[in-house]
Short mmCIF file of C-alpha atoms and ligand atoms in Angstrom, two decimals:
data_model
loop_
_atom_site.label_atom_id
_atom_site.label_comp_id
_atom_site.label_asym_id
_atom_site.label_seq_id
_atom_site.Cartn_x
_atom_site.Cartn_y
_atom_site.Cartn_z
CA MET A 1 100.38 23.12 202.36
CA THR A 2 101.06 19.37 202.23
CA ARG A 3 104.08 18.28 200.42
CA ALA A 4 103.65 15.85 197.39
CA ASP A 5 106.21 14.58 194.86
CA LEU A 6 103.98 15.19 191.85
CA ILE A 7 100.82 16.88 191.08
CA ILE A 8 98.65 16.35 187.93
CA TYR A 9 96.05 19.00 187.54
CA ASN A 10 93.58 20.56 185.05
CA ILE A 11 92.49 16.97 184.24
CA GLY A 12 89.50 17.31 181.93
CA GLN A 13 88.01 13.96 182.79
CA LEU A 14 89.48 11.55 185.52
CA VAL A 15 88.10 8.11 185.48
CA THR A 16 88.93 6.78 188.97
CA PHE A 17 87.02 3.44 189.07
CA LYS A 18 86.87 4.02 192.83
CA GLU A 19 84.12 1.40 193.12
CA GLY A 20 84.94 -1.94 191.45
CA PRO A 21 84.99 -4.23 189.85
CA GLN A 22 82.36 -3.02 187.37
CA PRO A 23 80.17 -5.52 185.45
CA ALA A 24 79.73 -4.33 181.94
CA ARG A 25 75.98 -3.77 182.53
CA ALA A 26 76.67 -1.20 185.32
CA LEU A 27 78.72 1.06 183.08
CA ARG A 28 75.70 2.07 181.13
CA ASP A 29 75.57 4.60 183.87
CA PRO A 30 79.03 6.38 183.64
CA ARG A 31 78.65 7.61 187.23
CA ASN A 32 79.63 4.01 188.22
CA ALA A 33 83.04 4.72 186.85
CA GLY A 34 83.68 7.33 189.53
CA ILE A 35 84.40 10.14 186.98
CA ILE A 36 85.65 13.52 188.27
CA GLU A 37 85.71 16.55 185.90
CA ASN A 38 88.27 19.17 186.20
CA ALA A 39 90.32 17.06 188.66
CA GLY A 40 93.82 16.90 190.30
CA ILE A 41 95.87 14.16 191.70
CA ALA A 42 98.60 14.39 194.37
CA ILE A 43 101.19 11.65 194.52
CA ARG A 44 103.92 10.98 197.01
CA GLY A 45 106.47 8.21 196.55
CA GLU A 46 104.76 5.22 194.93
CA ARG A 47 101.33 6.10 196.00
CA VAL A 48 98.37 8.45 195.13
CA ILE A 49 97.66 10.51 198.33
CA ASP A 50 94.80 12.58 197.20
CA VAL A 51 92.20 12.99 194.47
CA GLY A 52 89.75 15.78 193.97
CA SER A 53 89.06 19.12 192.22
CA THR A 54 91.97 20.84 190.61
CA SER A 55 91.35 23.88 192.79
CA ARG A 56 91.42 21.96 196.02
CA ILE A 57 94.49 19.85 195.18
CA LEU A 58 96.30 23.07 194.11
CA THR A 59 95.35 24.76 197.27
CA GLU A 60 96.34 21.96 199.64
CA TYR A 61 99.50 20.41 198.05
CA GLU A 62 102.70 21.74 196.79
CA ALA A 63 105.19 19.65 194.64
CA GLU A 64 108.26 20.59 192.55
CA ALA A 65 106.84 18.33 189.75
CA ARG A 66 103.58 19.52 188.42
CA ILE A 67 101.99 18.46 185.16
CA ASN A 68 99.18 20.44 183.47
CA ALA A 69 96.92 17.98 181.84
CA ASP A 70 95.04 20.86 180.05
CA GLY A 71 91.72 19.29 179.81
CA ARG A 72 92.65 15.83 178.88
CA LEU A 73 91.53 12.35 179.96
CA VAL A 74 93.41 10.63 182.83
CA THR A 75 92.83 7.01 183.76
CA PRO A 76 94.49 4.23 185.94
CA GLY A 77 97.43 2.58 184.35
CA LEU A 78 96.40 -0.45 182.27
CA VAL A 79 96.47 -3.95 183.71
CA ASP A 80 97.32 -6.73 181.26
CA SER A 81 95.98 -9.89 183.02
CA HIS A 82 96.94 -12.51 180.41
CA THR A 83 100.45 -12.58 178.66
CA HIS A 84 103.00 -15.11 177.76
CA LEU A 85 105.80 -12.50 177.92
CA ILE A 86 108.76 -14.90 178.49
CA PHE A 87 110.02 -16.62 175.49
CA ALA A 88 112.99 -16.73 173.03
CA GLY A 89 112.78 -16.80 169.20
CA SER A 90 110.05 -15.62 166.92
CA ARG A 91 107.64 -17.05 164.46
CA GLU A 92 107.22 -14.52 161.79
CA ASP A 93 107.62 -17.00 158.93
CA GLU A 94 104.81 -18.98 160.29
CA PHE A 95 102.58 -15.99 160.08
CA GLU A 96 103.32 -15.78 156.44
CA MET A 97 102.64 -19.43 156.02
CA LYS A 98 99.30 -19.13 157.66
CA LEU A 99 98.41 -16.25 155.24
CA GLN A 100 99.52 -18.57 152.38
CA GLY A 101 97.02 -21.11 153.49
CA TYR A 102 99.03 -23.60 155.48
CA SER A 103 97.25 -25.14 158.42
CA TYR A 104 98.57 -25.28 161.99
CA SER A 105 99.10 -28.98 161.66
CA GLU A 106 101.17 -28.52 158.49
CA ILE A 107 103.25 -25.77 160.30
CA LEU A 108 103.65 -28.15 163.34
CA ALA A 109 104.87 -30.98 160.91
CA ARG A 110 107.56 -28.59 159.65
CA GLY A 111 108.86 -28.16 163.12
CA GLY A 112 106.94 -25.00 163.80
CA GLY A 113 104.37 -23.84 166.37
CA ILE A 114 104.51 -23.88 170.13
CA TYR A 115 107.37 -26.59 170.27
CA ARG A 116 109.63 -24.29 168.29
CA THR A 117 109.22 -21.65 170.96
CA VAL A 118 109.75 -24.33 173.51
CA ARG A 119 113.11 -25.23 171.90
CA ALA A 120 114.30 -21.66 171.64
CA THR A 121 113.23 -20.81 175.32
CA ARG A 122 114.90 -23.93 176.70
CA GLN A 123 118.16 -23.01 174.79
CA ALA A 124 118.15 -19.36 175.95
CA SER A 125 120.06 -18.45 179.09
CA VAL A 126 118.26 -16.93 182.01
CA GLN A 127 120.04 -13.59 181.34
CA GLU A 128 118.80 -13.74 177.64
CA LEU A 129 115.31 -14.43 178.71
CA ARG A 130 115.43 -11.56 181.24
CA ARG A 131 116.84 -9.14 178.60
CA LEU A 132 113.99 -10.09 176.21
CA LEU A 133 111.56 -9.67 179.00
CA LEU A 134 112.78 -6.17 179.99
CA GLU A 135 112.64 -5.01 176.33
CA ARG A 136 108.87 -6.14 176.25
CA LEU A 137 108.20 -4.58 179.58
CA LEU A 138 109.62 -1.29 178.67
CA LEU A 139 107.64 -1.21 175.44
CA MET A 140 104.48 -2.02 177.28
CA VAL A 141 104.91 0.49 180.06
CA ARG A 142 105.66 3.34 177.50
CA HIS A 143 102.20 2.49 176.09
CA GLY A 144 100.47 2.73 179.30
CA THR A 145 100.59 -0.78 180.75
CA THR A 146 101.44 -0.63 184.49
CA VAL A 147 100.60 -4.17 185.67
CA VAL A 148 101.21 -7.38 183.60
CA GLU A 149 100.48 -10.98 184.48
CA VAL A 150 103.30 -13.22 183.03
CA LYS A 151 102.86 -16.94 182.44
CA THR A 152 105.38 -19.73 182.20
CA GLY A 153 104.71 -22.55 179.88
CA TYR A 154 107.46 -22.56 177.24
CA GLY A 155 109.78 -24.75 179.32
CA LEU A 156 107.41 -27.61 180.04
CA LEU A 157 109.97 -29.57 182.04
CA PRO A 158 110.88 -28.80 185.56
CA GLU A 159 114.28 -27.12 185.15
CA TYR A 160 113.07 -24.97 182.36
CA GLU A 161 109.82 -23.81 184.00
CA VAL A 162 112.00 -22.67 186.91
CA LYS A 163 114.30 -20.92 184.65
CA MET A 164 111.38 -19.05 183.23
CA LEU A 165 110.45 -17.89 186.85
CA ASN A 166 114.03 -17.10 187.69
CA ALA A 167 114.18 -14.82 184.61
CA LEU A 168 111.73 -12.55 186.41
CA GLU A 169 114.17 -11.76 189.17
CA GLY A 170 115.18 -8.09 189.70
CA LEU A 171 112.30 -6.69 187.51
CA ASP A 172 110.17 -5.55 190.37
CA SER A 173 110.71 -1.86 190.47
CA PRO A 174 108.80 1.37 190.03
CA GLY A 175 108.88 2.54 186.37
CA LEU A 176 108.36 -1.01 185.17
CA PRO A 177 104.96 -2.89 185.16
CA LYS A 178 104.26 -4.69 188.28
CA ILE A 179 104.50 -8.41 187.37
CA ILE A 180 102.12 -11.11 188.61
CA PRO A 181 103.70 -14.55 187.85
CA THR A 182 101.59 -17.51 186.90
CA LEU A 183 102.75 -21.19 186.48
CA LEU A 184 100.96 -22.55 183.25
CA ALA A 185 100.45 -26.18 182.28
CA HIS A 186 100.51 -25.25 178.50
CA VAL A 187 100.81 -28.57 176.42
CA ILE A 188 102.29 -32.02 176.83
CA PRO A 189 106.04 -31.81 176.09
CA GLN A 190 107.18 -33.95 173.12
CA GLU A 191 109.28 -36.08 175.37
CA TYR A 192 106.11 -37.25 176.97
CA LYS A 193 104.05 -37.61 173.69
CA ASN A 194 102.52 -40.93 174.57
CA ARG A 195 102.81 -40.69 178.32
CA ARG A 196 100.24 -38.05 179.20
CA GLN A 197 99.56 -39.42 182.70
CA GLU A 198 103.24 -39.45 183.53
CA TYR A 199 103.53 -35.74 182.56
CA ILE A 200 100.55 -34.87 184.66
CA ASN A 201 102.19 -36.58 187.64
CA LEU A 202 105.47 -34.87 186.87
CA PHE A 203 103.76 -31.55 186.75
CA ILE A 204 102.00 -32.18 190.09
CA LYS A 205 104.86 -33.79 191.91
CA GLU A 206 107.81 -31.78 190.58
CA ILE A 207 106.97 -28.74 188.62
CA ILE A 208 104.58 -27.17 191.00
CA PRO A 209 106.75 -27.68 194.20
CA ARG A 210 109.90 -26.64 192.39
CA SER A 211 108.22 -23.56 190.93
CA LEU A 212 107.52 -22.51 194.62
CA ALA A 213 111.30 -22.67 195.31
CA ALA A 214 112.13 -20.51 192.30
CA LYS A 215 113.60 -16.98 192.75
CA VAL A 216 110.23 -15.57 191.84
CA LYS A 217 107.38 -17.71 192.93
CA PRO A 218 104.10 -17.99 191.06
CA LEU A 219 100.88 -16.61 192.57
CA TYR A 220 98.68 -18.32 190.20
CA ILE A 221 98.15 -21.77 188.60
CA ASP A 222 96.74 -21.83 184.98
CA VAL A 223 96.00 -24.77 182.73
CA PHE A 224 95.29 -24.59 178.88
CA CYS A 225 92.19 -26.58 179.02
CA ASP A 226 91.01 -27.12 175.46
CA LYS A 227 90.71 -29.47 172.56
CA GLY A 228 94.20 -30.67 171.71
CA ALA A 229 95.54 -29.45 175.02
CA PHE A 230 94.58 -30.73 178.58
CA ASN A 231 91.25 -32.39 179.15
CA ILE A 232 88.95 -31.65 181.94
CA GLU A 233 90.13 -34.46 184.15
CA GLU A 234 93.77 -33.58 183.81
CA THR A 235 92.91 -29.92 184.36
CA ARG A 236 91.06 -30.71 187.49
CA ARG A 237 94.02 -32.70 188.91
CA ILE A 238 96.49 -29.96 188.16
CA LEU A 239 94.29 -27.26 189.61
CA GLU A 240 93.74 -29.23 192.79
CA ALA A 241 97.53 -29.70 193.19
CA GLY A 242 98.09 -26.01 192.73
CA MET A 243 95.51 -24.93 195.10
CA GLY A 244 96.92 -27.39 197.64
CA HIS A 245 100.14 -25.37 197.43
CA GLY A 246 98.30 -22.08 198.01
CA LEU A 247 98.16 -21.00 194.35
CA ARG A 248 95.02 -19.10 193.16
CA VAL A 249 93.46 -20.26 189.86
CA ARG A 250 93.11 -18.92 186.30
CA LEU A 251 92.15 -20.91 183.20
CA HIS A 252 92.55 -20.94 179.51
CA ALA A 253 89.13 -22.31 178.30
CA GLU A 254 86.77 -22.65 175.37
CA GLU A 255 89.07 -21.04 172.78
CA LEU A 256 89.09 -23.83 170.21
CA ALA A 257 85.86 -25.84 171.35
CA TYR A 258 83.74 -26.41 174.23
CA ILE A 259 85.02 -29.57 176.20
CA GLY A 260 83.58 -28.68 179.47
CA CYS A 261 86.39 -26.52 180.97
CA SER A 262 84.25 -23.67 182.08
CA ASP A 263 82.18 -26.11 184.04
CA LEU A 264 85.10 -26.07 186.53
CA ALA A 265 84.07 -22.70 187.72
CA GLY A 266 81.37 -24.44 189.70
CA GLU A 267 84.04 -26.64 191.41
CA PHE A 268 86.78 -24.26 192.05
CA GLN A 269 87.14 -20.51 192.82
CA ILE A 270 88.56 -19.53 189.51
CA ASP A 271 89.50 -15.91 189.42
CA SER A 272 89.62 -15.51 185.58
CA ILE A 273 88.68 -17.69 182.61
CA ASP A 274 90.27 -16.58 179.49
CA HIS A 275 89.39 -16.70 175.78
CA LEU A 276 85.73 -18.15 176.00
CA GLU A 277 84.81 -18.04 172.28
CA TYR A 278 82.86 -21.22 172.80
CA LEU A 279 81.58 -20.46 176.24
CA PRO A 280 78.05 -22.19 176.41
CA ALA A 281 75.17 -20.08 177.66
CA LYS A 282 74.51 -22.40 180.59
CA ASN A 283 77.80 -21.36 182.21
CA ILE A 284 77.41 -17.52 181.94
CA GLU A 285 75.36 -17.49 185.13
CA LEU A 286 77.96 -19.66 186.97
CA LEU A 287 80.68 -17.13 186.11
CA VAL A 288 78.35 -14.30 187.28
CA ALA A 289 77.48 -16.15 190.57
CA LYS A 290 81.23 -16.91 191.22
CA ARG A 291 82.32 -13.44 190.15
CA THR A 292 84.78 -15.26 187.80
CA VAL A 293 86.12 -12.64 185.28
CA ALA A 294 85.39 -13.37 181.64
CA ASN A 295 88.85 -12.52 180.22
CA LEU A 296 88.51 -11.81 176.48
CA LEU A 297 91.52 -11.66 174.04
CA PRO A 298 90.39 -10.05 170.86
CA THR A 299 93.94 -9.90 169.14
CA SER A 300 94.31 -13.55 170.02
CA MET A 301 91.25 -14.25 167.98
CA LEU A 302 92.81 -12.31 165.14
CA SER A 303 96.11 -14.24 165.41
CA ILE A 304 94.39 -17.51 164.70
CA PHE A 305 92.01 -15.94 162.05
CA SER A 306 89.06 -17.18 164.11
CA GLU A 307 85.69 -15.65 163.42
CA LYS A 308 84.10 -17.17 166.44
CA LYS A 309 83.37 -14.56 169.11
CA PRO A 310 82.75 -14.89 172.74
CA PRO A 311 78.98 -14.22 173.81
CA VAL A 312 79.60 -10.66 174.76
CA ASN A 313 75.93 -9.59 174.72
CA GLU A 314 74.85 -12.47 176.94
CA LEU A 315 77.78 -11.69 179.31
CA ARG A 316 76.97 -8.15 179.58
CA GLU A 317 73.14 -8.83 180.02
CA LYS A 318 73.65 -11.26 182.77
CA GLY A 319 76.00 -8.98 184.64
CA ALA A 320 79.49 -10.71 184.06
CA ILE A 321 82.63 -8.92 184.92
CA ILE A 322 84.59 -8.59 181.70
CA ALA A 323 88.41 -8.02 181.34
CA VAL A 324 90.50 -7.82 178.15
CA SER A 325 94.06 -8.77 177.70
CA THR A 326 96.75 -8.80 175.03
CA ASP A 327 97.66 -12.47 175.21
CA TYR A 328 101.01 -11.33 174.06
CA ASN A 329 102.80 -14.61 172.83
CA PRO A 330 104.92 -15.46 169.73
CA ASN A 331 101.78 -16.11 167.74
CA ASN A 332 100.17 -12.91 168.78
CA MET A 333 102.80 -10.25 169.04
CA ASN A 334 100.67 -7.30 170.24
CA PRO A 335 102.24 -5.80 173.25
CA VAL A 336 99.98 -2.76 173.44
CA LEU A 337 96.95 -3.24 175.61
CA ALA A 338 95.58 0.23 174.54
CA THR A 339 95.47 -1.12 171.10
CA THR A 340 93.48 -4.16 172.41
CA MET A 341 91.11 -1.85 174.05
CA ASP A 342 90.45 -0.13 170.73
CA ILE A 343 90.03 -3.40 168.91
CA ALA A 344 87.68 -4.83 171.69
CA THR A 345 85.24 -2.05 170.76
CA TYR A 346 85.13 -3.07 167.20
CA LEU A 347 85.53 -6.79 167.41
CA LEU A 348 83.70 -7.51 170.52
CA GLY A 349 81.31 -4.65 170.73
CA LEU A 350 82.46 -3.33 174.04
CA THR A 351 81.58 0.27 174.65
CA PRO A 352 84.60 2.59 175.35
CA LEU A 353 83.93 2.63 178.98
CA GLU A 354 83.54 -1.01 179.25
CA ALA A 355 86.77 -1.48 177.34
CA LEU A 356 88.46 0.84 179.81
CA ALA A 357 87.17 -1.01 182.89
CA ALA A 358 87.99 -4.34 181.18
CA ALA A 359 91.64 -3.18 180.86
CA THR A 360 92.00 -1.51 184.38
CA ILE A 361 89.73 -2.26 187.49
CA ASN A 362 88.22 -5.53 186.12
CA ALA A 363 91.61 -6.80 185.20
CA ALA A 364 93.04 -5.94 188.48
CA TRP A 365 90.13 -7.67 190.15
CA SER A 366 90.88 -10.74 188.15
CA LEU A 367 94.39 -10.75 189.76
CA ARG A 368 93.14 -9.76 193.15
CA ILE A 369 95.30 -6.59 193.25
CA ASP A 370 92.32 -4.18 192.74
CA ASN A 371 92.82 -2.65 196.17
CA VAL A 372 96.07 -1.17 194.85
CA HIS A 373 96.07 -1.26 191.09
CA GLY A 374 93.43 -0.41 188.38
CA ARG A 375 91.94 2.54 190.16
CA ILE A 376 92.91 6.05 191.22
CA VAL A 377 92.10 6.60 194.86
CA PRO A 378 94.21 7.74 197.98
CA GLY A 379 96.46 4.83 198.97
CA ALA A 380 96.46 3.20 195.59
CA ALA A 381 99.66 2.72 193.61
CA ALA A 382 100.45 5.83 191.45
CA ASP A 383 99.79 4.10 188.14
CA ILE A 384 98.58 6.87 185.92
CA VAL A 385 98.02 7.65 182.12
CA VAL A 386 97.40 10.96 180.69
CA TRP A 387 95.81 10.47 177.19
CA ASP A 388 95.91 12.91 174.22
CA VAL A 389 92.07 13.00 174.12
CA PRO A 390 89.37 14.78 176.20
CA SER A 391 87.26 11.95 177.37
CA TYR A 392 86.92 8.06 177.51
CA LYS A 393 84.66 8.29 174.59
CA TRP A 394 87.68 8.53 172.31
CA ILE A 395 88.71 5.02 173.26
CA GLY A 396 88.16 2.96 169.94
CA TYR A 397 86.88 6.15 168.27
CA GLU A 398 90.41 7.44 167.50
CA TRP A 399 92.96 4.62 167.09
CA GLY A 400 95.92 3.33 165.29
CA HIS A 401 98.41 5.57 167.11
CA ASP A 402 99.81 5.82 170.55
CA LYS A 403 97.48 8.28 172.42
CA THR A 404 99.38 8.15 175.75
CA LEU A 405 101.28 11.35 176.68
CA VAL A 406 102.31 10.67 180.15
CA VAL A 407 102.81 7.40 182.00
CA VAL A 408 103.48 7.13 185.69
CA ALA A 409 104.16 3.64 186.95
CA ARG A 410 104.27 3.13 190.87
CA GLY A 411 105.17 6.93 191.21
CA ALA A 412 108.02 6.74 188.61
CA MET A 413 107.67 9.02 185.57
CA VAL A 414 108.16 6.69 182.60
CA LYS A 415 107.12 9.15 179.94
CA ASN A 416 106.14 12.66 179.73
CA GLU A 417 105.39 14.32 176.54
CA LEU A 418 103.47 17.21 178.21
CA GLY A 419 106.50 18.79 179.89
CA GLY A 420 105.69 20.76 183.04
CA THR A 421 107.94 21.52 185.91
CA CYS A 422 109.34 18.02 186.50
ZN1 ZN B 1 97.28 -17.57 176.76
#
């Protein structure tokens, strides 16, 4: 018998996603999801050491901690590949104003919107930002999210952007979601209102290099390329500068209008383009050819009351790799990626298996961590969720409550409502 720290057995349906990423089209054949019936998993330390039938795992491994999944669904931990998790303050009164019919420009004129969050975030201490972040991370992991991408972008000036990155220090530990940091060029700060080019120069010459000297360095550069944010020329300059410093590229694009941002997928290796409600048909094949992930944010569409949807059918038919993310931010306070998966079935028309792949292996691929996260194979991080349903077909089908019973994040037991011998 080989020693393990934790065995999960009697798994009714284990979705491993051992081959990935998975274009939505490929998941019409569920065998491509690497599904094992009546499965078991052996875990040692932070890693999965074996996956197979319950009988073989129980024959070959011993562990003090054992969980009987009793026929339930087990999946990889969820990977939230687009969030704005670090910020101070809240904007619940603006939510009410929007429902009362005020426009975003009227809300901005009353001192609201993004600049209100910028002010609150600048005023908060790094300790306060870290405390808020930790609260949100704990909430997310208890609902099954084991990896989270976190963007800056509410500091806007060099010292505050560095402060946002410094707030991430000390949070990389088993039991919390793994954080992938991104430096985001979000909007032009009010101080540079009529000096756009000066701000672009500041971002390139100061913010990018200083971010790389922060206590936690970004792995990605991201630009909010859209109508009213950065234009395509500005975006190109910022991305080139970020890449020059070794950062990989993600992009906010085509949320509010098509201004050509997704064309940049032809010029740069962009790992993920996010939003895409206004993605033109001509660029779908470009995303497919470059294996750039189409990262869809359905609750973000709800938060701006937009009825414009990304071209999901065309993305699926042409073989695009689709991810879904929460886009957690003060204008879209949904921290639960499992809820986003459910909503993605209704709002975007993803099948349950497409939604699951979109929130695990495909999201992990978009962050280039799919060798370790987003799948359950020997050697991968022990990021595991036991759901209170028998199969993936219950994603979307039953929703509106927390279906997670057990969450393991990098080998640490975050939540266990099944009991067992641990
Ligand atoms: Zn965003």
